[in-house]
Amino acid sequence: MQWTTNRIQPRQVRRWVAATGSLSTRLAGVSRAFTVQVLSQGRQGLGPDEARALGLPGRCSGYVREVLLRVDHLPVVFARSVTPHAASQGPWRSIRGLGTRPLADVLFKRRGIVRAPLEFARFKPAGPEHRNVMRAWQLAARETMAMRAVPARRSVFTRCGAPLLVMEVFPSAQAPWHWSAGVRKQRNERKYFSRKRT
């Protein structure tokens, strides 16, 4: 799998994949109900690509948290966060107690956290990354993931010298990725009718 800083992504999701800031906050802003479904959390073996991104030896384990992000009960994003196991007991120990709260509550609300530039990829159906996401997605979301290239992004957050790799994958073919325009329209309509009543 080759990650790149070039934002080569399908047009319908490009704004979402390339957007900086908190993805969870953006999703919550276009929904009546934003929820985090925890799929797994704990010590796991890391892939070679993840280990390289964290500056770890090729074969090692780390602390892993996998979730689905849901908008109005619809699963839209698969997210996997990985950090060295020692870091999950040190600078990143707060991720252990997140429960169903988004990781953004830590990443974007606490001081001393530095984010590296976003990297992008497309998981092809023949690749192991696609298979891993598809397995988790179909089990948790209870829907079949399309056999097509799936957009993904990742970045490394550093706190007190300890890295945390966050990967977000956008498998949903049902998600209305034009939400932002619809939400702006609804807000403008509410403002218009509010002015008419006053």
Short mmCIF file of C-alpha atoms in Angstrom, two decimals:
data_model
loop_
_atom_site.label_atom_id
_atom_site.label_comp_id
_atom_site.label_asym_id
_atom_site.label_seq_id
_atom_site.Cartn_x
_atom_site.Cartn_y
_atom_site.Cartn_z
CA MET A 1 0.00 0.00 0.00
CA GLN A 2 1.36 3.38 -1.01
CA TRP A 3 0.30 6.47 0.88
CA THR A 4 0.70 9.88 -0.70
CA THR A 5 0.09 13.52 0.17
CA ASN A 6 -1.67 13.96 -3.21
CA ARG A 7 -5.41 14.30 -2.69
CA ILE A 8 -6.49 11.89 -5.42
CA GLN A 9 -9.94 10.82 -4.25
CA PRO A 10 -13.41 10.32 -5.74
CA ARG A 11 -15.14 13.62 -6.32
CA GLN A 12 -18.15 12.90 -4.10
CA VAL A 13 -16.04 12.41 -0.96
CA ARG A 14 -13.04 14.61 -1.75
CA ARG A 15 -14.02 17.45 0.58
CA TRP A 16 -14.56 15.08 3.46
CA VAL A 17 -11.38 13.08 2.95
CA ALA A 18 -9.16 16.12 2.46
CA ALA A 19 -10.67 18.31 5.20
CA THR A 20 -8.42 19.21 8.10
CA GLY A 21 -9.68 19.48 11.65
CA SER A 22 -11.92 16.96 13.38
CA LEU A 23 -13.86 14.60 11.12
CA SER A 24 -16.12 13.67 14.04
CA THR A 25 -17.05 17.31 14.59
CA ARG A 26 -17.87 17.73 10.89
CA LEU A 27 -20.04 14.61 10.89
CA ALA A 28 -21.81 15.67 14.08
CA GLY A 29 -22.53 19.02 12.45
CA VAL A 30 -24.53 17.45 9.64
CA SER A 31 -26.56 14.98 11.68
CA ARG A 32 -29.27 14.78 14.27
CA ALA A 33 -27.49 11.85 15.92
CA PHE A 34 -23.74 11.22 15.66
CA THR A 35 -22.50 8.09 17.43
CA VAL A 36 -19.31 6.07 17.81
CA GLN A 37 -19.58 2.29 17.74
CA VAL A 38 -16.53 0.63 19.29
CA LEU A 39 -15.58 -2.55 17.41
CA SER A 40 -12.43 -3.52 19.29
CA GLN A 41 -9.90 -2.05 21.65
CA GLY A 42 -6.73 -3.47 23.15
CA ARG A 43 -3.39 -4.97 22.28
CA GLN A 44 -3.04 -6.26 18.70
CA GLY A 45 -0.36 -7.10 16.19
CA LEU A 46 0.46 -4.22 13.83
CA GLY A 47 0.86 -4.37 10.09
CA PRO A 48 4.31 -3.55 8.66
CA ASP A 49 2.97 -0.32 7.18
CA GLU A 50 1.58 0.79 10.55
CA ALA A 51 4.81 -0.10 12.31
CA ARG A 52 6.83 1.98 9.83
CA ALA A 53 4.53 4.97 10.28
CA LEU A 54 5.06 4.75 14.05
CA GLY A 55 8.81 4.21 13.75
CA LEU A 56 8.59 0.70 15.23
CA PRO A 57 10.24 -2.61 14.24
CA GLY A 58 8.52 -4.56 11.46
CA ARG A 59 6.89 -7.20 13.66
CA CYS A 60 5.43 -5.77 16.83
CA SER A 61 2.19 -5.15 18.68
CA GLY A 62 0.52 -1.96 19.77
CA TYR A 63 -2.62 -0.59 21.37
CA VAL A 64 -5.40 -0.49 18.76
CA ARG A 65 -8.89 1.02 18.79
CA GLU A 66 -11.30 0.36 15.91
CA VAL A 67 -14.65 2.13 15.58
CA LEU A 68 -17.45 2.92 13.17
CA LEU A 69 -18.65 6.50 12.95
CA ARG A 70 -22.41 6.67 12.42
CA VAL A 71 -24.52 9.55 11.20
CA ASP A 72 -28.22 9.21 12.01
CA HIS A 73 -27.55 5.49 12.62
CA LEU A 74 -25.98 5.06 9.16
CA PRO A 75 -22.37 3.76 9.27
CA VAL A 76 -20.20 6.09 7.21
CA VAL A 77 -16.56 5.83 8.36
CA PHE A 78 -14.31 3.06 9.67
CA ALA A 79 -11.51 4.39 11.89
CA ARG A 80 -8.46 2.62 13.31
CA SER A 81 -6.13 4.25 15.84
CA VAL A 82 -2.77 2.69 16.69
CA THR A 83 -0.07 3.64 19.19
CA PRO A 84 2.88 1.79 20.78
CA HIS A 85 1.60 -0.17 23.76
CA ALA A 86 3.85 1.75 26.17
CA ALA A 87 2.41 5.04 24.87
CA SER A 88 -1.11 3.83 25.69
CA GLN A 89 0.02 3.70 29.30
CA GLY A 90 1.80 7.05 29.07
CA PRO A 91 1.11 10.10 26.85
CA TRP A 92 -1.86 8.42 25.10
CA ARG A 93 -3.39 6.65 28.12
CA SER A 94 -6.54 8.77 27.76
CA ILE A 95 -7.62 6.73 24.71
CA ARG A 96 -8.17 3.73 26.98
CA GLY A 97 -11.08 5.40 28.73
CA LEU A 98 -12.84 6.97 25.75
CA GLY A 99 -15.65 4.45 25.56
CA THR A 100 -18.08 5.65 22.90
CA ARG A 101 -16.73 9.19 22.87
CA PRO A 102 -14.85 10.21 19.70
CA LEU A 103 -11.06 10.30 19.71
CA ALA A 104 -11.39 13.95 18.66
CA ASP A 105 -12.20 14.73 22.31
CA VAL A 106 -8.53 14.07 22.98
CA LEU A 107 -6.83 15.07 19.73
CA PHE A 108 -8.40 18.49 19.25
CA LYS A 109 -9.14 19.60 22.81
CA ARG A 110 -5.82 19.07 24.58
CA ARG A 111 -2.60 21.00 24.37
CA GLY A 112 0.77 19.74 23.23
CA ILE A 113 -0.49 17.52 20.40
CA VAL A 114 1.10 17.97 16.97
CA ARG A 115 -0.44 16.56 13.79
CA ALA A 116 1.62 15.52 10.76
CA PRO A 117 0.26 16.21 7.25
CA LEU A 118 -2.54 14.00 5.99
CA GLU A 119 -1.69 11.10 3.71
CA PHE A 120 -4.15 9.51 1.28
CA ALA A 121 -4.67 6.14 -0.34
CA ARG A 122 -7.30 4.05 -2.11
CA PHE A 123 -7.73 0.50 -0.87
CA LYS A 124 -8.10 -1.77 -3.90
CA PRO A 125 -10.35 -4.85 -3.63
CA ALA A 126 -7.43 -7.25 -4.11
CA GLY A 127 -5.40 -5.74 -1.26
CA PRO A 128 -5.20 -6.90 2.37
CA GLU A 129 -6.22 -3.45 3.66
CA HIS A 130 -9.49 -3.64 1.73
CA ARG A 131 -10.16 -7.17 3.00
CA ASN A 132 -9.50 -6.19 6.63
CA VAL A 133 -11.82 -3.18 6.45
CA MET A 134 -14.47 -5.16 4.56
CA ARG A 135 -14.45 -7.90 7.20
CA ALA A 136 -14.92 -5.44 10.07
CA TRP A 137 -17.43 -3.34 8.14
CA GLN A 138 -19.68 -6.23 7.15
CA LEU A 139 -19.64 -7.69 10.65
CA ALA A 140 -20.39 -4.43 12.46
CA ALA A 141 -22.40 -2.46 9.92
CA ARG A 142 -24.31 -5.52 8.69
CA GLU A 143 -24.09 -4.35 5.13
CA THR A 144 -21.95 -5.48 2.21
CA MET A 145 -19.08 -3.22 1.30
CA ALA A 146 -18.85 -2.53 -2.42
CA MET A 147 -16.04 -4.27 -4.31
CA ARG A 148 -14.42 -1.04 -5.44
CA ALA A 149 -11.45 1.08 -4.47
CA VAL A 150 -12.19 2.67 -1.10
CA PRO A 151 -10.85 6.13 -0.13
CA ALA A 152 -8.75 6.36 3.02
CA ARG A 153 -6.61 8.86 4.85
CA ARG A 154 -4.27 8.82 7.81
CA SER A 155 -2.05 11.06 9.89
CA VAL A 156 0.27 10.75 12.86
CA PHE A 157 -0.39 12.74 16.02
CA THR A 158 2.51 13.21 18.43
CA ARG A 159 2.31 13.97 22.12
CA CYS A 160 5.39 14.13 24.37
CA GLY A 161 7.33 12.34 21.64
CA ALA A 162 4.85 9.43 21.43
CA PRO A 163 3.12 8.78 18.07
CA LEU A 164 -0.52 7.87 17.48
CA LEU A 165 -1.52 6.81 13.96
CA VAL A 166 -5.14 7.53 13.02
CA MET A 167 -6.57 6.01 9.84
CA GLU A 168 -10.06 6.81 8.54
CA VAL A 169 -11.68 4.85 5.71
CA PHE A 170 -14.78 5.93 3.78
CA PRO A 171 -16.44 2.68 2.59
CA SER A 172 -20.08 3.76 2.65
CA ALA A 173 -21.77 3.85 -0.74
CA GLN A 174 -25.03 4.98 0.91
CA ALA A 175 -23.74 8.04 2.76
CA PRO A 176 -24.93 11.34 1.26
CA TRP A 177 -21.53 13.03 1.06
CA HIS A 178 -23.25 16.21 -0.17
CA TRP A 179 -24.53 16.73 3.41
CA SER A 180 -22.82 20.08 3.88
CA ALA A 181 -24.81 21.75 1.12
CA GLY A 182 -28.07 20.31 2.46
CA VAL A 183 -27.33 21.41 6.00
CA ARG A 184 -26.52 24.96 4.87
CA LYS A 185 -29.82 25.05 3.00
CA GLN A 186 -31.76 23.84 6.07
CA ARG A 187 -30.05 26.42 8.29
CA ASN A 188 -30.79 29.22 5.83
CA GLU A 189 -34.42 28.12 5.64
CA ARG A 190 -34.71 28.11 9.45
CA LYS A 191 -33.22 31.61 9.60
CA TYR A 192 -35.61 32.80 6.87
CA PHE A 193 -38.75 31.49 8.58
CA SER A 194 -37.52 32.73 11.96
CA ARG A 195 -37.22 36.26 10.52
CA LYS A 196 -40.71 36.00 9.04
CA ARG A 197 -42.20 35.13 12.44
CA THR A 198 -40.56 38.12 14.16
#
